[in-house]
Tab-separated table of C-alpha atoms and ligand atoms in Angstrom:
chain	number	residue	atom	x	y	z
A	132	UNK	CA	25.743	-30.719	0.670
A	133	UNK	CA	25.952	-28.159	-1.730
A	134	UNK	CA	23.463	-24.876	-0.844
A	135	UNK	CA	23.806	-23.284	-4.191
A	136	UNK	CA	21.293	-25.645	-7.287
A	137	UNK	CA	20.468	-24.885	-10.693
A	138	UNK	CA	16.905	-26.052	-12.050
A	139	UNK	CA	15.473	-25.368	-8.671
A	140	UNK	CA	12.447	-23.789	-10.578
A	141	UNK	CA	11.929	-26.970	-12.830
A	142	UNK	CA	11.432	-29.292	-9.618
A	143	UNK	CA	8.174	-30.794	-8.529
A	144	UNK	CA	6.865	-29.263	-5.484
A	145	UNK	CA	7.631	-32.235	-3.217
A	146	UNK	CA	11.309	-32.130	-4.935
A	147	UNK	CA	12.078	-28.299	-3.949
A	148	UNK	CA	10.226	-29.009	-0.933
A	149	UNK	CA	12.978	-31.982	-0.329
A	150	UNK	CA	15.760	-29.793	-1.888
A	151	UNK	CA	15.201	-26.898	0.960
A	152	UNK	CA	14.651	-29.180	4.071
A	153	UNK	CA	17.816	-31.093	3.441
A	154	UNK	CA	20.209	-29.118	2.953
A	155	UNK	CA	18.700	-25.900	4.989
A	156	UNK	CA	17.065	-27.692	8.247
A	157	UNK	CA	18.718	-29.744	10.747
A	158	UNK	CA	14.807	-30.848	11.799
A	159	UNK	CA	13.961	-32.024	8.475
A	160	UNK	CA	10.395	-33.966	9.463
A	161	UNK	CA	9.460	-30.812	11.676
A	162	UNK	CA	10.504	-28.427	8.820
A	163	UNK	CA	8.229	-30.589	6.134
A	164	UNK	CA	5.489	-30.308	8.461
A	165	UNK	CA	5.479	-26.787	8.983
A	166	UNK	CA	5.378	-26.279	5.247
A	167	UNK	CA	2.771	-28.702	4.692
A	168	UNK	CA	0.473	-27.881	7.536
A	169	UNK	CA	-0.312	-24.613	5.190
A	170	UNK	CA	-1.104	-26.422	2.283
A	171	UNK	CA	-4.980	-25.793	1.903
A	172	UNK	CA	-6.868	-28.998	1.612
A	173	UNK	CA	-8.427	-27.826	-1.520
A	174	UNK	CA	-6.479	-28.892	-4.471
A	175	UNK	CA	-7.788	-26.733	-7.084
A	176	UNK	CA	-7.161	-23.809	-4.635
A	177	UNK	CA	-3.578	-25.024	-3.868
A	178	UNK	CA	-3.021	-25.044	-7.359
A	179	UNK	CA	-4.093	-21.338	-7.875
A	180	UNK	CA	-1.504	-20.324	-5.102
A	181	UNK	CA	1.049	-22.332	-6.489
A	182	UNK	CA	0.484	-20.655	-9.718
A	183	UNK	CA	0.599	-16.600	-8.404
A	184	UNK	CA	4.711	-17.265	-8.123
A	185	UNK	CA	7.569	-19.013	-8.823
A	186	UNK	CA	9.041	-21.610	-6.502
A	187	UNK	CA	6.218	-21.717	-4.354
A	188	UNK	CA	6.796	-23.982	-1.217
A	189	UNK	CA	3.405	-23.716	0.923
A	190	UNK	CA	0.910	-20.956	1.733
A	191	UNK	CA	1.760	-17.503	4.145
A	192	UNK	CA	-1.206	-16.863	6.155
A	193	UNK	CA	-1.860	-13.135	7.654
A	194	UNK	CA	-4.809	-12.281	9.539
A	195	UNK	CA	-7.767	-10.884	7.393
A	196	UNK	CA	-10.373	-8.652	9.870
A	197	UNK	CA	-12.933	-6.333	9.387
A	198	UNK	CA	-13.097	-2.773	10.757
A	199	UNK	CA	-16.952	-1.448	10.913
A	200	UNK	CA	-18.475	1.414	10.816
A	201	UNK	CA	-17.019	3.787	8.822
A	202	UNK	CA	-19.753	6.280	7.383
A	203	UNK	CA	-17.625	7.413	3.768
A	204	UNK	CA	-19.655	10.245	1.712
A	205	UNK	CA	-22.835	9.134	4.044
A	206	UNK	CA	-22.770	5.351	2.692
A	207	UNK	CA	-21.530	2.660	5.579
A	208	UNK	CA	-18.538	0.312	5.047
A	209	UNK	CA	-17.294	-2.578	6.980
A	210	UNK	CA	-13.418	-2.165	5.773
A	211	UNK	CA	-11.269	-5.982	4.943
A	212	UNK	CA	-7.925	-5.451	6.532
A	213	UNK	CA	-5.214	-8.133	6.128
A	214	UNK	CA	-2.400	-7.554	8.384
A	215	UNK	CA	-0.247	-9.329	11.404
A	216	UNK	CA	-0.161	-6.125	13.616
A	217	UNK	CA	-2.386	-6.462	16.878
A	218	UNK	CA	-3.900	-3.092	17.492
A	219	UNK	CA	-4.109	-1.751	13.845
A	220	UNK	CA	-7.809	-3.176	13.309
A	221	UNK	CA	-8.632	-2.674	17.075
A	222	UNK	CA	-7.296	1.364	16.700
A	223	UNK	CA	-9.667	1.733	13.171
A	224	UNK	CA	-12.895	0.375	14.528
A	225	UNK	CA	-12.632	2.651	17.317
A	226	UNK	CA	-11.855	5.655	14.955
A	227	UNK	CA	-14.463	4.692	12.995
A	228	UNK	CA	-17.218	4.657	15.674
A	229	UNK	CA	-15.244	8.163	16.752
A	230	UNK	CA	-16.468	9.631	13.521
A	231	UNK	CA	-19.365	7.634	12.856
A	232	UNK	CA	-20.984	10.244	15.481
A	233	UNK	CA	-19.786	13.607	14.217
A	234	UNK	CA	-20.932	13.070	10.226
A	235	UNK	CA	-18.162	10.558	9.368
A	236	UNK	CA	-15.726	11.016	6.363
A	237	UNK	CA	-15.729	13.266	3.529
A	238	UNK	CA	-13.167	11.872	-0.029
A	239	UNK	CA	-12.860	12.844	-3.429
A	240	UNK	CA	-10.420	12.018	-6.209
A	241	UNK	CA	-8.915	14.751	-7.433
A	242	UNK	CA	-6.891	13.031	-10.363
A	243	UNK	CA	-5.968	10.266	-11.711
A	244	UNK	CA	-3.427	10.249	-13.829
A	245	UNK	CA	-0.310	7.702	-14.353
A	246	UNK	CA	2.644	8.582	-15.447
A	247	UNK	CA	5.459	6.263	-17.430
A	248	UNK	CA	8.611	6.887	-19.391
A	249	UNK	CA	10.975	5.917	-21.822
A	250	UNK	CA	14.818	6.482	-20.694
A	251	UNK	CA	17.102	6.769	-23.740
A	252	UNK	CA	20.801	8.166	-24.997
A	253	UNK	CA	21.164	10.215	-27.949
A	254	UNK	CA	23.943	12.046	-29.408
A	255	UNK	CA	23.437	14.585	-31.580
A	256	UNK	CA	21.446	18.225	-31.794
A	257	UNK	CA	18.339	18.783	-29.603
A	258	UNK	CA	16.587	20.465	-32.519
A	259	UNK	CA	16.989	17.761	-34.630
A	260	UNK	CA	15.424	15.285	-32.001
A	261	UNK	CA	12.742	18.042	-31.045
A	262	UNK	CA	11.616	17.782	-34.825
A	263	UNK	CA	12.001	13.483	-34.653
A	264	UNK	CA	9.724	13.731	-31.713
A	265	UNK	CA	7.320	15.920	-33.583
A	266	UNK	CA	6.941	14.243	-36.497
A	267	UNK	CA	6.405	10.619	-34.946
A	268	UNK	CA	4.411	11.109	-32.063
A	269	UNK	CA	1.009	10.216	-33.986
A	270	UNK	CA	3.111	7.282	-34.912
A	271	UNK	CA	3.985	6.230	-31.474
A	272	UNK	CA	0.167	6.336	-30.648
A	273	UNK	CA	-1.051	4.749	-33.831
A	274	UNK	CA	1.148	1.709	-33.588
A	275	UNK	CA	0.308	1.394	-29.503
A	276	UNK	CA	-3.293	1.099	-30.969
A	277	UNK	CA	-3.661	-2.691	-30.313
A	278	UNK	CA	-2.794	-2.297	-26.878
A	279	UNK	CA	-4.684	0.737	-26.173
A	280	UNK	CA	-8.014	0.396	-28.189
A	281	UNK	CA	-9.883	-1.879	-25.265
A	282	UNK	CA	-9.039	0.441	-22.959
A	283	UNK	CA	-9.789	3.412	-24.991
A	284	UNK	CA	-13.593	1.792	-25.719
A	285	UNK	CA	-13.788	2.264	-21.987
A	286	UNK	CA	-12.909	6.278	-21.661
A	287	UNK	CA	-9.437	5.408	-21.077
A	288	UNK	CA	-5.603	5.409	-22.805
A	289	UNK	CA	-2.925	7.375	-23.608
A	290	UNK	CA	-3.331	11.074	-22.388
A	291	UNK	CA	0.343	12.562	-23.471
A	292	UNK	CA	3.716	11.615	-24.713
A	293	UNK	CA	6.237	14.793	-24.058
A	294	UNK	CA	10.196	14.767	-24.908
A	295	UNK	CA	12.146	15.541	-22.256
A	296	UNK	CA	15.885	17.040	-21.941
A	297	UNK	CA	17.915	15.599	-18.917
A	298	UNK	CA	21.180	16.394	-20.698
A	299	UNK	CA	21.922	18.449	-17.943
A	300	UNK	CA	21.400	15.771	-15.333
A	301	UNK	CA	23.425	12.838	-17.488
A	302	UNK	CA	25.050	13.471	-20.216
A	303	UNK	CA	23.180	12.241	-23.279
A	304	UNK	CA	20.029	11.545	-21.645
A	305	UNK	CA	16.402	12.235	-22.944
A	306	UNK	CA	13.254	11.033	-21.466
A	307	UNK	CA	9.450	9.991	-23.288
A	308	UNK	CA	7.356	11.020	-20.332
A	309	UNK	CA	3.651	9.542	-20.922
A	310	UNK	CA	0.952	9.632	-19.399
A	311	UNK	CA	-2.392	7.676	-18.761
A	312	UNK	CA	-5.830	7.088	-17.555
A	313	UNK	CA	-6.132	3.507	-16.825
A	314	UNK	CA	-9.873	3.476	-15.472
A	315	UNK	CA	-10.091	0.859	-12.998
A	316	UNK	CA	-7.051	-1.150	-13.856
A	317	UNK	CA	-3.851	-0.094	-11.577
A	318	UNK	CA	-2.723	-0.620	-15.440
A	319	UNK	CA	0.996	-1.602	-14.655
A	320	UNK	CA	1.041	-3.980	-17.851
A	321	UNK	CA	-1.491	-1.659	-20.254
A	322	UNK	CA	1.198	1.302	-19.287
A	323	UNK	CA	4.912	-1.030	-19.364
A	324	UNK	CA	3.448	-2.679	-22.682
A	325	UNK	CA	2.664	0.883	-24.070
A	326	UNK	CA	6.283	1.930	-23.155
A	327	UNK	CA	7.935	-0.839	-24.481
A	328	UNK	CA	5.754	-0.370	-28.189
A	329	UNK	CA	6.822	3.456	-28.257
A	330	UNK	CA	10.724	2.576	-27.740
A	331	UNK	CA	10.167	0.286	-30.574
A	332	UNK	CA	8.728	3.145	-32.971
A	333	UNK	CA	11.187	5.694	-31.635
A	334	UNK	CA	14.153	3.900	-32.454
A	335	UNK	CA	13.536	2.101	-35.426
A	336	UNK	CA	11.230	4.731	-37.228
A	337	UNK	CA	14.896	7.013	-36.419
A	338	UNK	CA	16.398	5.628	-39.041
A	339	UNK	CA	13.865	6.675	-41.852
A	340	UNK	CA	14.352	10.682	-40.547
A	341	UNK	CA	16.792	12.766	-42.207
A	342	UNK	CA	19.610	13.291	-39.782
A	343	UNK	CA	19.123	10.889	-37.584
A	344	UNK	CA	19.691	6.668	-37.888
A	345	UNK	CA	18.103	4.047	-35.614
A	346	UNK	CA	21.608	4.047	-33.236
A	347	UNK	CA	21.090	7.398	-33.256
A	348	UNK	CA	18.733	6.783	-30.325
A	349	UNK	CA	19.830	3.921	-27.639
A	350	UNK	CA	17.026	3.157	-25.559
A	351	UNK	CA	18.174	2.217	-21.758
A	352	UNK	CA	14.607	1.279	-20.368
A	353	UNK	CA	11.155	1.562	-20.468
A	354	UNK	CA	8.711	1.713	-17.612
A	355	UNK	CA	5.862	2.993	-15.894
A	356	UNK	CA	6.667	5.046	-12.331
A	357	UNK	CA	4.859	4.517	-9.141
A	358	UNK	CA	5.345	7.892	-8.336
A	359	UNK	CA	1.963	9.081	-9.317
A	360	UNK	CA	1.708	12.497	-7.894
A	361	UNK	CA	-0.831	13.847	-9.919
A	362	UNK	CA	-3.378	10.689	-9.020
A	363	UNK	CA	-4.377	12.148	-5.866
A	364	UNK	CA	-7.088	11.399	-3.204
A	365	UNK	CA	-8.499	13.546	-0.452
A	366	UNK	CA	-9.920	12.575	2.491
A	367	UNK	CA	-11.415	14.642	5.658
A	368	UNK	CA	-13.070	14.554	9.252
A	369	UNK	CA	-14.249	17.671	10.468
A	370	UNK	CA	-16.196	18.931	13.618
A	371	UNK	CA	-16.917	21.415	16.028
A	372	UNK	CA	-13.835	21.758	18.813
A	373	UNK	CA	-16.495	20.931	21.679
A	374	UNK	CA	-17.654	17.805	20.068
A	375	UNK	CA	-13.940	16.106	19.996
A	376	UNK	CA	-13.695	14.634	23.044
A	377	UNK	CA	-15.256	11.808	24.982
A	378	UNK	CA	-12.472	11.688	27.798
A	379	UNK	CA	-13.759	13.820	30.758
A	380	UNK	CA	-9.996	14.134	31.903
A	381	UNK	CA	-9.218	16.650	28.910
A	382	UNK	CA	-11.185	19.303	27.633
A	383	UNK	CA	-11.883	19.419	23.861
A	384	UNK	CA	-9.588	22.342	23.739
A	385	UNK	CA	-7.340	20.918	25.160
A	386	UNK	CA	-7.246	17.824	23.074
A	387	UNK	CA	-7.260	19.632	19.541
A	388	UNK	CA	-4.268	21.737	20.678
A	389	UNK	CA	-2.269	19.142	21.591
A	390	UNK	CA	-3.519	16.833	18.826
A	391	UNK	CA	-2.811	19.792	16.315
A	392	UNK	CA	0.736	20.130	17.661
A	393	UNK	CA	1.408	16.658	16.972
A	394	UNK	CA	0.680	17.159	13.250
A	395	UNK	CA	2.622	20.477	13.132
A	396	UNK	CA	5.665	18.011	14.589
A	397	UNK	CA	5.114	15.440	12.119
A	398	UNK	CA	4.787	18.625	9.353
A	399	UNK	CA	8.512	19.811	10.423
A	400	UNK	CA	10.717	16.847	11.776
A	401	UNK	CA	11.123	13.954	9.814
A	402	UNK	CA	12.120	11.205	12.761
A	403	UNK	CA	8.614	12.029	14.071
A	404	UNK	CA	7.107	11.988	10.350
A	405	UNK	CA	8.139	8.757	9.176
A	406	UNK	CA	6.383	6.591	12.474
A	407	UNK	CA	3.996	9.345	11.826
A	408	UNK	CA	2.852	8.290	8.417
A	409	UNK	CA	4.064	4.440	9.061
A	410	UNK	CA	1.206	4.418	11.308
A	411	UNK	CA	-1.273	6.290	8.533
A	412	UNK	CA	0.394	2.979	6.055
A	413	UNK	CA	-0.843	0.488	8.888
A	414	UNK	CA	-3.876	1.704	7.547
A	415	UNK	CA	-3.602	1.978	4.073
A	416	UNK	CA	-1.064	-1.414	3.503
A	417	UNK	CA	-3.655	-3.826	5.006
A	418	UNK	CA	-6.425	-2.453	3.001
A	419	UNK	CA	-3.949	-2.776	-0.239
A	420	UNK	CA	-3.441	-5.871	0.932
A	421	UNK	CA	-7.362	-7.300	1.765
A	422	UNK	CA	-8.008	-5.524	-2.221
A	423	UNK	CA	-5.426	-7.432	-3.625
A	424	UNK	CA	-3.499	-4.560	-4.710
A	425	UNK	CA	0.443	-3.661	-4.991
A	426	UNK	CA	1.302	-2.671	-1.762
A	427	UNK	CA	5.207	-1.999	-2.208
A	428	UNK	CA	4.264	0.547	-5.006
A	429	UNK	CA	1.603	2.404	-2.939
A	430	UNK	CA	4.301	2.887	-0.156
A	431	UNK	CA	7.085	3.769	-2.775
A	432	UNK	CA	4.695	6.893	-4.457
A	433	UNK	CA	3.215	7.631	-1.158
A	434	UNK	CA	6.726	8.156	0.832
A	435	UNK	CA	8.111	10.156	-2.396
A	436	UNK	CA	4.957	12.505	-2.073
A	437	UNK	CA	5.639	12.452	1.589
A	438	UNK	CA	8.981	14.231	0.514
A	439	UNK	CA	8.065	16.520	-2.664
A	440	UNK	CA	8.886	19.768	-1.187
A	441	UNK	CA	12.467	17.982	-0.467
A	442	UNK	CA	12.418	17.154	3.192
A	443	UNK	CA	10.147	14.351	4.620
A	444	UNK	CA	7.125	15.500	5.840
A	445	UNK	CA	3.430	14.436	7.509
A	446	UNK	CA	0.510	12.868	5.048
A	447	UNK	CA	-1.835	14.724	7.296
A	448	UNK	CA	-2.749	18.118	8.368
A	449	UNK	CA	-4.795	19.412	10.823
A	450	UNK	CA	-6.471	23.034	12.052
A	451	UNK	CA	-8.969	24.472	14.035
A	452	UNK	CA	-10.885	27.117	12.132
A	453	UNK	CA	-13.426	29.276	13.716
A	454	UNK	CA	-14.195	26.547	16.289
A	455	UNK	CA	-14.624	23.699	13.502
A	456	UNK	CA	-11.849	21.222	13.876
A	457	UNK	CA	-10.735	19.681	10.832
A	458	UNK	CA	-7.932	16.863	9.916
A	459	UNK	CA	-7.412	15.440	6.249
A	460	UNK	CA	-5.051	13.635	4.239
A	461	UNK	CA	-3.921	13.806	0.376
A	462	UNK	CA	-2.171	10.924	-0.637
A	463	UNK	CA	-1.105	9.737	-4.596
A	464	UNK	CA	-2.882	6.235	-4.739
A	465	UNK	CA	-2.882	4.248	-8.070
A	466	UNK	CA	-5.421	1.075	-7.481
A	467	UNK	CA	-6.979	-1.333	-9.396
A	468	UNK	CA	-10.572	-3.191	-8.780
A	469	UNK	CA	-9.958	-4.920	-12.049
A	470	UNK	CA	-7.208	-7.389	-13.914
A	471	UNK	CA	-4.401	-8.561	-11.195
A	472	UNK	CA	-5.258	-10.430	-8.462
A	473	UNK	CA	-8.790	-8.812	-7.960
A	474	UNK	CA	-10.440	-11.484	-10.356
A	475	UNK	CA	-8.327	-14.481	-9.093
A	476	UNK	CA	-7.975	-14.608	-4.809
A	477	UNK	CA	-10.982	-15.985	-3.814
A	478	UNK	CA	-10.287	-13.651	-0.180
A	479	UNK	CA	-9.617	-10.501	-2.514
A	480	UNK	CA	-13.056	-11.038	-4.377
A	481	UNK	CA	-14.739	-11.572	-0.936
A	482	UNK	CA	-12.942	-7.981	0.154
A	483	UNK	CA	-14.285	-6.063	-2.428
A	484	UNK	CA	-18.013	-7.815	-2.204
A	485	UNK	CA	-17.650	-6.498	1.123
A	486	UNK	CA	-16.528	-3.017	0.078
A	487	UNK	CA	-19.746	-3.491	-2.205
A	488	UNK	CA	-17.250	-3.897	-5.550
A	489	UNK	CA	-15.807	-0.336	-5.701
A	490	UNK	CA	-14.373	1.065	-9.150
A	491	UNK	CA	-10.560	2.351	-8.689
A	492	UNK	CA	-11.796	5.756	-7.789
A	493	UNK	CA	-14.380	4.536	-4.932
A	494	UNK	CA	-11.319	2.007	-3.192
A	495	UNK	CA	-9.129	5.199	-3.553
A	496	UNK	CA	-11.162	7.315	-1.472
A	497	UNK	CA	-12.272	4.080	1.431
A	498	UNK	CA	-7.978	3.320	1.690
A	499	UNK	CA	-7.424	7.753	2.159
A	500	UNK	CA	-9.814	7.060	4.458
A	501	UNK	CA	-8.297	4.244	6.227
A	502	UNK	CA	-5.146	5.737	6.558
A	503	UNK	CA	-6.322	8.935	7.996
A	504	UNK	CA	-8.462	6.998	10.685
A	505	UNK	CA	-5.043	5.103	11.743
A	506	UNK	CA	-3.379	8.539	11.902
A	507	UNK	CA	-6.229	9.646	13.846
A	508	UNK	CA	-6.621	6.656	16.419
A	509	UNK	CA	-2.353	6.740	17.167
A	510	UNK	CA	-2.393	10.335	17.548
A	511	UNK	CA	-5.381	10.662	19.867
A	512	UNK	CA	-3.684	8.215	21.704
A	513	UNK	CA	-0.073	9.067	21.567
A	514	UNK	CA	-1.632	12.599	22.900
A	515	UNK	CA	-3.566	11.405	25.688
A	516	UNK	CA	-3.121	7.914	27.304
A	517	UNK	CA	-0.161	7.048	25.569
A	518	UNK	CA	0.559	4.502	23.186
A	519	UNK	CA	1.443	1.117	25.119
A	520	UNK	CA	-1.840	1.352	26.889
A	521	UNK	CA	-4.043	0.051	23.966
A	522	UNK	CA	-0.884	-1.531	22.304
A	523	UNK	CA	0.054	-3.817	25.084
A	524	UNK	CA	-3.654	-4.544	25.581
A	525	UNK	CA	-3.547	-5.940	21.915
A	526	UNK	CA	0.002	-7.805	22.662
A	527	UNK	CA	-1.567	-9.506	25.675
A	528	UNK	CA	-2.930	-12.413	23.482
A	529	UNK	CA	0.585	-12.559	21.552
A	530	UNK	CA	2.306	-13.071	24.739
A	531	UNK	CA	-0.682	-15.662	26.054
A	532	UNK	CA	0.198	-17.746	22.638
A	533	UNK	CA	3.921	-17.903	23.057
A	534	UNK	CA	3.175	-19.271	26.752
A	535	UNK	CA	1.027	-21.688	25.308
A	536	UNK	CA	-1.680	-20.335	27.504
A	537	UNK	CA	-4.910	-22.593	27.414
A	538	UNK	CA	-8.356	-20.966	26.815
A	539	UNK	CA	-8.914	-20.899	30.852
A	540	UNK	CA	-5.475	-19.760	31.633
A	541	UNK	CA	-5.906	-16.867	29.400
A	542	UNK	CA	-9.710	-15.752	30.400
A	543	UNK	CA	-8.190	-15.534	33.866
A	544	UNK	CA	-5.093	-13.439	32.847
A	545	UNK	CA	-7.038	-10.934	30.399
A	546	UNK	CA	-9.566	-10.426	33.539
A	547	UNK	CA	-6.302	-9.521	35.757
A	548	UNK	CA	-5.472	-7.140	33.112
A	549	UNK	CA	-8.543	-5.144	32.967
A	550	UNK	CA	-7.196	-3.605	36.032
A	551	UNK	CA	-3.418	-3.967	35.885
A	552	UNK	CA	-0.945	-2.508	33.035
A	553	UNK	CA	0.529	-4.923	30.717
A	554	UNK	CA	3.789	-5.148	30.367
A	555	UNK	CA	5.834	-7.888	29.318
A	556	UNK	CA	7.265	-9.006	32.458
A	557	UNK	CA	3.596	-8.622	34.438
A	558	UNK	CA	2.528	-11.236	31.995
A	559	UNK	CA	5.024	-13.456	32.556
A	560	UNK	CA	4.461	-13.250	36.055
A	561	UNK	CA	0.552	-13.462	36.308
A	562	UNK	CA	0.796	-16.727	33.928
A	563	UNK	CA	3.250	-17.889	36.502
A	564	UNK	CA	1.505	-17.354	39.385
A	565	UNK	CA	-1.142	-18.945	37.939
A	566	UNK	CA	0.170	-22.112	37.295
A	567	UNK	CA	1.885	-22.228	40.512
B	112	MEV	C1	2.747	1.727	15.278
B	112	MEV	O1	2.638	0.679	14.353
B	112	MEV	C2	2.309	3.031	14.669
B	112	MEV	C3	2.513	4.269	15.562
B	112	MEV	O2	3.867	4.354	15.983
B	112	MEV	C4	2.164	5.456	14.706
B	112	MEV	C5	2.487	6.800	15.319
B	112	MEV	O3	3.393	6.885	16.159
B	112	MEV	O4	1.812	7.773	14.920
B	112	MEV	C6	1.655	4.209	16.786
């Protein structure tokens, strides 16, 4: 049977479904029943699923849990985090609680500003395009007026269009860079459908201008970028050295040296600042996630900002200061608690209930918080007990499940654990000397 089809997207359901199994799965009842055993038993909600993409087969289920506790600008939050890794949740309770004791967190926006542009070839003199640009800039505004005039009732729009010379990058090459405040829209569409109206001025108003004519100006693309430096969000935890530590086996001291030099590490090598600030995105991705927000263009802006002063470097920074220890993160976020999926999953509407239905700026500062608690809980960790300790604790379950383990089999194996270290092999062997 052939594996390549055309039409595949004009198929029923049960027909790509059929398509996929035969000519893909040797186990062709087992494989139907995998993909059907996810189908939610609501129709209506099927239907809404089946509707977010093309093609879709059956449903992808992650984990959705809720870490507690965290006391943001004095207010309590119980934080929605949707995500398959065991100890992420576990490790952002417990820095929650941490803080939840020594004042909590302290977050402010400090901009928010998007950023798009329009990428276009011209030949000709840079004068002559400088005084184009000039004269039809009101125009590119004016006729982006239908798009932008909701959005502009609200406080919002279009902040800035600026020419740009790249001549000396590509030959030929010019830039539109725009930007905008999108309120609480992460405004992908508002800022793309913006883009797309100004190409359409700038070229075809070109050929009305002396010395220039519509192919005068050959537009490549237009789009916004998720590299959104200048929407920033700050985020802090700060106390006195002697109140850091709970662990009688290392002084406070102690622990914010040691914690401090595993910033400064993360600061200056980049093999150590990448897991570094993946751990910081365990964080942040599964509250993008739970909010219903774009999680491969948060990770995109946030690992560009990670390198803007050109070599890969830590999210966080940390420093003791006249005996006040204090750790923070500044991260480029761009969020949305409006339009995408934030009106439609019924699980990304129960998130943000439970985040008591932030605006853009409030979600920004809870997910710079998240991700500095993560950073907080793996390097406390990493610094002390080591990792695997709470990690393997975590895995134990993962391991009971691929044994099958029964709800008896596994009370008795995470008892034997309380005491013993988990490791792969020592679970093996306690849930075979247990069914011996
Ligand atoms: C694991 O998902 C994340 C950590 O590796 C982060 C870190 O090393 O800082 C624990």
């Amino acid at each position: 049977m052939s594996k390549s089809i055309s039409g595949f997207s004009k198929l029923s359901k049960s027909k790509k479904i059929d398509w996929i199994v035969d000519t893909y799965f040797s186990h062709k009842e087992e494989a139907k029943s995998v993909i059907k055993q996810y189908w939610n038993t609501n129709d209506k909600l099927q239907q809404l699923h089946d509707e977010f993409i093309e093609n879709t087969i059956t449903n992808y289920y992650l984990p959705l849990g809720v870490a507690p506790n965290f006391l943001i600008n004095n207010e309590l939050y119980a934080i929605p985090m949707a995500i398959e890794e065991s100890s992420v949740v576990a490790a952002a309770s417990k820095a929650a609680k941490f803080w939840l004791h020594r004042g909590g967190f302290k977050a402010e926006v400090i901009s928010t500003k998007k950023i798009g542009q329009v990428h276009f070839m011209y030949h000709g003199s840079f004068d002559t395009l400088k005084t184009y640009f000039k004269h039809i800039k009101p125009q590119l505004i004016a006729n982006a007026k239908p798009i932008t005039k909701n959005m502009e009732k609200r406080g919002g729009g279009i902040l800035d269009i600026e020419l740009i010379d790249k001549s000396s990058a590509i030959a030929n090459y010019y830039q539109l860079h725009a930007t905008f405040e999108t309120l609480d829209a992460m405004g992908a569409n508002f800022i793309n459908s913006c883009l797309e109206s100004f190409a359409n001025t700038f070229k075809t108003e070109a050929a009305y201008f002396d010395g220039l004519k519509d192919s005068s100006i050959d537009i490549v693309m237009s789009i916004l970028s998720n590299y959104v430096p200048e929407c920033l969000v700050r985020a802090e935890v700060s106390c006195k050295v002697e109140e850091l530590n709970e662990d009688d086996n290392v002084s406070p001291q102690d622990f914010a040296n040691k914690f401090i030099q595993a910033v400064q590490i993360a600061e200056v090598e980049p093999y150590r600042a990448v897991t570094h600030n993946k751990g910081i995105m365990n964080g942040i991705d599964a509250v993008i996630l739970a909010t219903g927000n774009d999680f491969r263009a948060v990770e995109a802006g946030v690992h560009a900002y990670a390198s803007k002063n050109g070599s890969y470097s830590s999210l966080t920074h940390a420093s003791v200061d006249n005996g006040i220890f204090k750790f923070w993160i500044e991260i480029p976020l761009a969020l949305g608690t409006v339009g995408g999926l934030t009106g439609l999953h019924p699980l990304v509407k129960l998130s943000l209930e439970m985040l008591n239905k932030p605006n853009a700026k409030e979600l920004m500062k809870i997910v710079a918080v998240a991700g500095l608690a993560q950073n907080f809980a793996a390097l406390r960790s990493l610094t002390t007990t080591g990792i695997q300790q709470g990690h393997m604790k975590m895995h134990l379950m993962n391991i009971l499940n691929q044994f099958n383990a029964d709800e008896i089999e596994k009370m008795a194996i995470i008892e034997h654990f309380k005491t013993n270290v988990v490791t792969h092999s020592a679970v093996v062997e306690a849930i075979e000397n247990l069914r011996r």
